[in-house]
mmCIF file of C-alpha atoms and ligand atoms in Angstrom:
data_model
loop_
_atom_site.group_PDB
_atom_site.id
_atom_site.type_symbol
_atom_site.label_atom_id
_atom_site.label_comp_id
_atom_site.label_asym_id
_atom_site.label_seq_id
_atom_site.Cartn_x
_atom_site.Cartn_y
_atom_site.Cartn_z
ATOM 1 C CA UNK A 1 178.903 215.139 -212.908
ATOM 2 C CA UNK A 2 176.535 214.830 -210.197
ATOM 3 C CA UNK A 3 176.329 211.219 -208.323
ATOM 4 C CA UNK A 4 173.172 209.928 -206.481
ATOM 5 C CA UNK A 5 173.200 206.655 -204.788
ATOM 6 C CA UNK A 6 170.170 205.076 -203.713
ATOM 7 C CA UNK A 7 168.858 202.209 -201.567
ATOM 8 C CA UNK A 8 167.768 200.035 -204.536
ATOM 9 C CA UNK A 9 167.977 200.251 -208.355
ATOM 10 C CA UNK A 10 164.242 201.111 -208.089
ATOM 11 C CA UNK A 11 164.666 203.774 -205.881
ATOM 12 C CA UNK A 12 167.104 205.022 -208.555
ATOM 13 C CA UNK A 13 164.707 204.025 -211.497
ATOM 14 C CA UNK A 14 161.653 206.157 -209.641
ATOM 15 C CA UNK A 15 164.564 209.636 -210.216
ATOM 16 C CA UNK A 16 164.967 209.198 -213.600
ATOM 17 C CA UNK A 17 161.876 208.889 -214.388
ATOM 18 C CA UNK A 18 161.095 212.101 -212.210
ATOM 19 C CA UNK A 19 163.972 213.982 -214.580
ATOM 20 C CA UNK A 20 161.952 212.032 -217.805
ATOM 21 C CA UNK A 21 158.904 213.717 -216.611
ATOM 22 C CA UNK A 22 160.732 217.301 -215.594
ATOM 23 C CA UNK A 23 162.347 217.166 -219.200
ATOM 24 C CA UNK A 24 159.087 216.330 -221.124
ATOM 25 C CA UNK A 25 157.159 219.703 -218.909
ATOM 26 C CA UNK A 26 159.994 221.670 -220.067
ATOM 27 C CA UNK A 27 159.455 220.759 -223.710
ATOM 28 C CA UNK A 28 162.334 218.359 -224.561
ATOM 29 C CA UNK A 29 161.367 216.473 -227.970
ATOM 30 C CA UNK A 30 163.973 213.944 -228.515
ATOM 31 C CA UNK A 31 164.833 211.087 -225.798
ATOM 32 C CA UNK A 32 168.053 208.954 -226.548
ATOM 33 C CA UNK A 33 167.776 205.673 -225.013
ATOM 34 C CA UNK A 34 169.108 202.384 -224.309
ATOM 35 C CA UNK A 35 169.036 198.844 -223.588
ATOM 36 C CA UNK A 36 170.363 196.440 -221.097
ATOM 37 C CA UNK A 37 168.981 194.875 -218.048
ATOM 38 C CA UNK A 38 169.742 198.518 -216.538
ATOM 39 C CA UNK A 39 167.197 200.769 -217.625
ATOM 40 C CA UNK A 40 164.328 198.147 -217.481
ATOM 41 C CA UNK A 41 162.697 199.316 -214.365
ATOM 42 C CA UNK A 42 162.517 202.694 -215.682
ATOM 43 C CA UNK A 43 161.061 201.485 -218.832
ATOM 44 C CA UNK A 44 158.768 199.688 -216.737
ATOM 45 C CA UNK A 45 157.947 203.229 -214.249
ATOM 46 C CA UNK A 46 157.458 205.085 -218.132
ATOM 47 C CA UNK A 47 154.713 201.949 -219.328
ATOM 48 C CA UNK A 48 152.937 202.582 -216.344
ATOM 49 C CA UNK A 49 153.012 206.329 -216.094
ATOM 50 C CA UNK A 50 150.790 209.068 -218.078
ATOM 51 C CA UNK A 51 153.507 210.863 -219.665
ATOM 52 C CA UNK A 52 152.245 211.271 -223.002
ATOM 53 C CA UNK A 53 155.063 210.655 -225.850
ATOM 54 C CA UNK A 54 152.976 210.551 -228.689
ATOM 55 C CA UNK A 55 154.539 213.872 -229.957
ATOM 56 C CA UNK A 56 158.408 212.987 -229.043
ATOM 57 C CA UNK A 57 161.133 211.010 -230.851
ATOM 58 C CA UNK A 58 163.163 208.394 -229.923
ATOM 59 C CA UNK A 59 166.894 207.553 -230.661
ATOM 60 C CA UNK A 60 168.510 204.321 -229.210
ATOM 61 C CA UNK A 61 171.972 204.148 -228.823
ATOM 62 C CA UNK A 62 173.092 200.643 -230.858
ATOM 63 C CA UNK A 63 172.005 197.763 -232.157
ATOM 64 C CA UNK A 64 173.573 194.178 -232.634
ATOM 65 C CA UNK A 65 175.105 193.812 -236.241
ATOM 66 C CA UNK A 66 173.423 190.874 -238.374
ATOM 67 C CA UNK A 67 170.158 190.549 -235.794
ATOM 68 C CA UNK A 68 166.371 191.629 -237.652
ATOM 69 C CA UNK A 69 164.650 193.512 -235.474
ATOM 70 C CA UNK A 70 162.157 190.206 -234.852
ATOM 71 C CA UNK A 71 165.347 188.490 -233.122
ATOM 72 C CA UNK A 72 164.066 188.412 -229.273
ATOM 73 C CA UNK A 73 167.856 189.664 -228.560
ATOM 74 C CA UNK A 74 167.495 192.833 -230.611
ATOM 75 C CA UNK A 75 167.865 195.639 -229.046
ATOM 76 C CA UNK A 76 164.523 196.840 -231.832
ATOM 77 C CA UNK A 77 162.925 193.831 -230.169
ATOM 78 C CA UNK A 78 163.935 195.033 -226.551
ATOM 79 C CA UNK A 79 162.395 198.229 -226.879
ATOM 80 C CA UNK A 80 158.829 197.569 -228.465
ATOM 81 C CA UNK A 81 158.797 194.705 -225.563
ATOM 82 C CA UNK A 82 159.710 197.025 -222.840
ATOM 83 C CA UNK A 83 158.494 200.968 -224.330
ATOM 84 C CA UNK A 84 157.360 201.257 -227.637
ATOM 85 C CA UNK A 85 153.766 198.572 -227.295
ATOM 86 C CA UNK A 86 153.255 200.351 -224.294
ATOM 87 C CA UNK A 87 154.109 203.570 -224.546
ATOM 88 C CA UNK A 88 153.969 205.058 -228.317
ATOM 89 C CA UNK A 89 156.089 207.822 -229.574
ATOM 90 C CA UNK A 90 155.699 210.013 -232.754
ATOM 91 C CA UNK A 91 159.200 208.432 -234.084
ATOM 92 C CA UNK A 92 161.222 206.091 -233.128
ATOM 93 C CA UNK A 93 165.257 204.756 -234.681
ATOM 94 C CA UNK A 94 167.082 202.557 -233.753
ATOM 95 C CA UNK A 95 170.271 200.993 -236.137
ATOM 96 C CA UNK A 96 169.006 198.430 -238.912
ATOM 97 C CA UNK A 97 171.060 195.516 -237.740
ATOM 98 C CA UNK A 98 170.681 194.152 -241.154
ATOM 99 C CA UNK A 99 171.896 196.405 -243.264
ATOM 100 C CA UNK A 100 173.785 195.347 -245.968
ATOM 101 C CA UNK A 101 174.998 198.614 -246.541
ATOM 102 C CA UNK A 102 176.931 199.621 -243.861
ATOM 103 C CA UNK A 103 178.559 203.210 -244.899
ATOM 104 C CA UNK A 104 174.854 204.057 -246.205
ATOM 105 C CA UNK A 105 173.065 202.941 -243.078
ATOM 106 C CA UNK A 106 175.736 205.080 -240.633
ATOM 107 C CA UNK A 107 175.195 208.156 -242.980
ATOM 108 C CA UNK A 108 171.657 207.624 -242.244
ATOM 109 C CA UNK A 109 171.672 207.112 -238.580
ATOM 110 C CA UNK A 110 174.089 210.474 -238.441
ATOM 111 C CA UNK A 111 171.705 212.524 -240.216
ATOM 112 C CA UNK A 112 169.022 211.023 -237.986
ATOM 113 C CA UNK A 113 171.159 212.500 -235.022
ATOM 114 C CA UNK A 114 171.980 215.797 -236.562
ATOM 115 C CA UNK A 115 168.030 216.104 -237.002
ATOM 116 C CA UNK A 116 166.740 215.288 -233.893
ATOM 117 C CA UNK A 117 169.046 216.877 -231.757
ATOM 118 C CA UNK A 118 168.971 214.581 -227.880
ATOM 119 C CA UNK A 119 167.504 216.350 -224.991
ATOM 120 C CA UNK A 120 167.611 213.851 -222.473
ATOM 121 C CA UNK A 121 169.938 210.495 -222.850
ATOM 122 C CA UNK A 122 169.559 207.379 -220.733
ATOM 123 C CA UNK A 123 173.109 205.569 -220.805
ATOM 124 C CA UNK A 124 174.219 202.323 -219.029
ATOM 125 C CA UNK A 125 177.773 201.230 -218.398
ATOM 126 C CA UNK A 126 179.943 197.946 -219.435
ATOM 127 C CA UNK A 127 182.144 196.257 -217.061
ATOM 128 C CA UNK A 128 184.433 197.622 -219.402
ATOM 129 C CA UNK A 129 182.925 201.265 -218.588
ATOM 130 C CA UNK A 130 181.850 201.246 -222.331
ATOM 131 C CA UNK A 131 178.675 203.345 -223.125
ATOM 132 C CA UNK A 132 176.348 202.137 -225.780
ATOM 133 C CA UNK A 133 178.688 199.977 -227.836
ATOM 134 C CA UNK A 134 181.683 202.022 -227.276
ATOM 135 C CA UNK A 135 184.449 200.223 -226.555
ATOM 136 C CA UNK A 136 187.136 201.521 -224.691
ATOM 137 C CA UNK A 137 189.514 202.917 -226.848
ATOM 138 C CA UNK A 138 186.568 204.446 -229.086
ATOM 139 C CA UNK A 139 187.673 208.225 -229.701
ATOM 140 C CA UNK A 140 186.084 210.806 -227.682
ATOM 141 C CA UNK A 141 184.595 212.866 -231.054
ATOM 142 C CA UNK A 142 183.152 209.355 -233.013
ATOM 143 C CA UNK A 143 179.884 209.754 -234.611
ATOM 144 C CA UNK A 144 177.837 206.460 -235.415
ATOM 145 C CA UNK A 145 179.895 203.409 -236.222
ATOM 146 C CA UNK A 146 179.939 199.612 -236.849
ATOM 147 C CA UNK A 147 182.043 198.245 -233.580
ATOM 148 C CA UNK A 148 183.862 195.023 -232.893
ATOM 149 C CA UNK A 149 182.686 194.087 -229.696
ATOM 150 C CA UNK A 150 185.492 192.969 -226.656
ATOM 151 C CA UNK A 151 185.358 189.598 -225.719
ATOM 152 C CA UNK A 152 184.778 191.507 -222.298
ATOM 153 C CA UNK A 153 181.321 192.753 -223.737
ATOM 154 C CA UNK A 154 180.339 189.205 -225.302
ATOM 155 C CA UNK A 155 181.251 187.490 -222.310
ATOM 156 C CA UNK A 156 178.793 190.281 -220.287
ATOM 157 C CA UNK A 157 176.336 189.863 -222.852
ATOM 158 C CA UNK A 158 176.291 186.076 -223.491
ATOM 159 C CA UNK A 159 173.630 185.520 -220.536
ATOM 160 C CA UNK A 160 170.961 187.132 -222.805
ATOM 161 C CA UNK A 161 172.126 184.742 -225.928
ATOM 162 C CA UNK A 162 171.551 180.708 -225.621
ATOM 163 C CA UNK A 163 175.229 180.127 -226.215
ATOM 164 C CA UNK A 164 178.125 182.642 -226.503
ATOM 165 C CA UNK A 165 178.511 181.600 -230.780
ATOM 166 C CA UNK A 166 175.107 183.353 -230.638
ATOM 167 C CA UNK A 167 176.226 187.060 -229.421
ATOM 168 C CA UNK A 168 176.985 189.291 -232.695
ATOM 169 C CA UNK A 169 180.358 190.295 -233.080
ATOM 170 C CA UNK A 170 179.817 193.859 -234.072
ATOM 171 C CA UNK A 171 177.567 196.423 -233.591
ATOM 172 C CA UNK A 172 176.146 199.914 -235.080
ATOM 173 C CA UNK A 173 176.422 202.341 -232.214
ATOM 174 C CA UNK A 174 176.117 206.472 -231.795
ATOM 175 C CA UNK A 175 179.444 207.437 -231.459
ATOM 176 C CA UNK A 176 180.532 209.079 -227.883
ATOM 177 C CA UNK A 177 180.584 212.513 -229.672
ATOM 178 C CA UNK A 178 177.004 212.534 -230.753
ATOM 179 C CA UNK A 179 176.414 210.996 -227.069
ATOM 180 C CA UNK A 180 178.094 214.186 -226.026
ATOM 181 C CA UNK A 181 175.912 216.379 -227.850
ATOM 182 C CA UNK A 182 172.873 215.302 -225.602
ATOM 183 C CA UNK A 183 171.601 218.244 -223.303
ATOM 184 C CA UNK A 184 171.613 215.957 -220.339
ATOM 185 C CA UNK A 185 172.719 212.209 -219.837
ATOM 186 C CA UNK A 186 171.404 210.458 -217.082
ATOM 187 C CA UNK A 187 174.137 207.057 -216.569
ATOM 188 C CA UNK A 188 172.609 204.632 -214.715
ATOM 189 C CA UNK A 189 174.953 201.548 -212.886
ATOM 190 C CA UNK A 190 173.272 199.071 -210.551
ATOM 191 C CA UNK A 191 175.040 195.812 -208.915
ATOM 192 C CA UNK A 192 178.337 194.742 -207.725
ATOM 193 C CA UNK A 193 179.948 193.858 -210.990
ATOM 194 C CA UNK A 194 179.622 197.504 -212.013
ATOM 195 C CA UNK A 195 181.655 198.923 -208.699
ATOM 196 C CA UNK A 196 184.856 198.495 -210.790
ATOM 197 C CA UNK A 197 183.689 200.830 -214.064
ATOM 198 C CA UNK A 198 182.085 203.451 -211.721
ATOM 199 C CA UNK A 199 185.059 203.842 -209.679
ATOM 200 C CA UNK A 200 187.124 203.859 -212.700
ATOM 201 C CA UNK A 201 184.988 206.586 -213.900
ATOM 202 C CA UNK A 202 184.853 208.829 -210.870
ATOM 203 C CA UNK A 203 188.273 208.641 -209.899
ATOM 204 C CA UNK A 204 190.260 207.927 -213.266
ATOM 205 C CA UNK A 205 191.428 210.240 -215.707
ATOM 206 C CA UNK A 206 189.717 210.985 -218.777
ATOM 207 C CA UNK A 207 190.951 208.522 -220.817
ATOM 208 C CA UNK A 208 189.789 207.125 -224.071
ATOM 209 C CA UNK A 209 190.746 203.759 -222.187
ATOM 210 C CA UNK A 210 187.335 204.138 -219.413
ATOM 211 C CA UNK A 211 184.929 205.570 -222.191
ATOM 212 C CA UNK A 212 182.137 206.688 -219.908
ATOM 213 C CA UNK A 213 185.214 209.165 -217.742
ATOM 214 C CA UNK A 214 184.347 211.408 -220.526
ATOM 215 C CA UNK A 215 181.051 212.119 -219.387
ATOM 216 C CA UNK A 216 182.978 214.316 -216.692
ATOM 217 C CA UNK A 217 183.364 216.555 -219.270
ATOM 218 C CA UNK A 218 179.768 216.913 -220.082
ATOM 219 C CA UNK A 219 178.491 219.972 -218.213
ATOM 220 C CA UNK A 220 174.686 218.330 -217.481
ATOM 221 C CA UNK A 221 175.573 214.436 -216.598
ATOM 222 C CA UNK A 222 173.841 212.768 -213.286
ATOM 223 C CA UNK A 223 175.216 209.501 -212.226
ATOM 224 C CA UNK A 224 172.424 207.229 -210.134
ATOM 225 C CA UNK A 225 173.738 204.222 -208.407
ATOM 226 C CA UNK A 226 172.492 201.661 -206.514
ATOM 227 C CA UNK A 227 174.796 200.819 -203.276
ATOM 228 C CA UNK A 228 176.285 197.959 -204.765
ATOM 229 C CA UNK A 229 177.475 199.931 -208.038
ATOM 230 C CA UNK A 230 178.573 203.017 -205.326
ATOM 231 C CA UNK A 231 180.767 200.390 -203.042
ATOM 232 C CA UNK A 232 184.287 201.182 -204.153
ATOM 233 C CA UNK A 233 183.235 205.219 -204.257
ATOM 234 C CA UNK A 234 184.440 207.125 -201.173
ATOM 235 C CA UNK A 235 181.356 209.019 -199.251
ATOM 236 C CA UNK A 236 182.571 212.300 -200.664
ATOM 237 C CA UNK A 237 181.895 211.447 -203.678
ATOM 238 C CA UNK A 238 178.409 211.423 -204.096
ATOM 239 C CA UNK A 239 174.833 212.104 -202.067
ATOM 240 C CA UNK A 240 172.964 209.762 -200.877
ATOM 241 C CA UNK A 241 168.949 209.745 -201.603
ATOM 242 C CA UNK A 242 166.231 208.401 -199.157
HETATM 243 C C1 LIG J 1 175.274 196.633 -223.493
HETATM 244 C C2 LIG J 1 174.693 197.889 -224.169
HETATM 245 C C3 LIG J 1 174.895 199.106 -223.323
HETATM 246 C C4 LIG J 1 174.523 198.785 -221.888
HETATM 247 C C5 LIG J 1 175.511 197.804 -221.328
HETATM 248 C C6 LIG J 1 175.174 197.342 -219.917
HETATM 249 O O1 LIG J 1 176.408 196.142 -224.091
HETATM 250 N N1 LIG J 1 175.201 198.127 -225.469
HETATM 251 O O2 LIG J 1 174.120 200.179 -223.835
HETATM 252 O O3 LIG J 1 174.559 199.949 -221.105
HETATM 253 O O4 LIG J 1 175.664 196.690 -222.163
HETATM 254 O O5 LIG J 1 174.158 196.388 -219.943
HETATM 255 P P1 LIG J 1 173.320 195.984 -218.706
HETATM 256 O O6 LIG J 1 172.445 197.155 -218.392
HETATM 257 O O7 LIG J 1 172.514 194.798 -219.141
HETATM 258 O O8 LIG J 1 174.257 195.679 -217.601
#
């Protein structure tokens, strides 16, 4: 796991999309991303780039159980808001949050994985350290799933909702084995309230307990931080950039 901190989350934002744009010259296909306040500066660098994804795929991570993808707070919304109007690709999935069929809609979103194989994935972190919707204590080798959310995760999320009864419960989300199976993962952690996870993750075990530590045993992971999310890191730990 290589760790970059940056001046800003920007500054951070501007290398990932660098490693988007390395990834697409080197022929990757299939992009695995996310949602979150995180990534939306890179999503914003992508809109206003020229990289062409009109012949790529797109997998998001999760999506909120019960919400259509019309709800403003679904993560379907979220993207075709802040990538997909701007910036088409050939496919995109994403979890049907209102699928009444739950086993049939995981068997679906697992196949979708096992077909488009993820060359580059964009992760962000909980509080919690959980990555996509996978809570700690989420087993190192799950494949898609429908999660209860921690109250720790709807209390994080609630700012996005207009009252906390309004955040879902549960949500469908790639398991951290299929996240595993991604080429590279960039993880992306910006602000002070994210200091605690990081540090967690860099100087923890591996523990089901801190889901993202496990990304320490991914052999092509690059951490980018902003200062804030680097404060409780020790200097060795990482290199700064700019
Ligand atoms: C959500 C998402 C994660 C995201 C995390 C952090 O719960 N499921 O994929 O990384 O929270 O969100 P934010 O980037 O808004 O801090």
């Amino acid at each position: 796991m290589n760790i970059f901190v940056f001046k800003t989350s920007f500054d951070a934002s501007k290398y990932a999309y660098n490693l988007f744009e390395n990834a697409l010259k080197e022929g990757a296909s299939t992009f695995g991303l996310a949602t979150g306040s995180t990534p939306e500066e890179l999503y914003s660098i992508l809109r206003d780039s020229d990289l062409d994804f009109t012949q790529a795929t797109a997998v998001n991570l999760d999506e909120y159980f019960g919400l259509p993808a019309d709800n403003d707070q679904s993560y379907a919304y979220f993207m075709k808001k802040h990538l997909f109007d701007a910036k088409p690709f050939a496919q995109t999935f994403i979890p049907d949050g209102t699928a009444t069929d739950v086993e049939a809609e995981i068997n679906n979103y697992n196949t979708i994985l096992d077909e488009n194989p993820v060359d580059l994935q964009i992760l962000g972190i909980g509080p919690n350290g959980h990555i996509g919707f996978n809570e700690p204590g989420s087993p190192f080798d799950s494949k898609t799933r429908l999660v209860d959310l921690t109250d720790e995760t709807i209390q994080a999320n609630k700012r996005f909702f207009e009252s906390e009864a309004d955040v879902p419960k549960q949500a469908f989300s790639m398991g951290i084995g299929s996240i595993l199976n991604s080429k590279q993962i960039i993880l992306m952690a910006f602000g002070e309230n994210k200091a605690k996870a990081v540090e967690q993750t860099v100087h923890g075990d591996v523990t089901e307990d801190v889901p993202a530590s496990v990304l320490k045993n991914h052999a092509n992971t690059v951490v980018l931080l902003d200062e804030a999310a680097a404060s409780l890191l020790d200097p060795s730990d990482y290199e700064v950039i700019g």
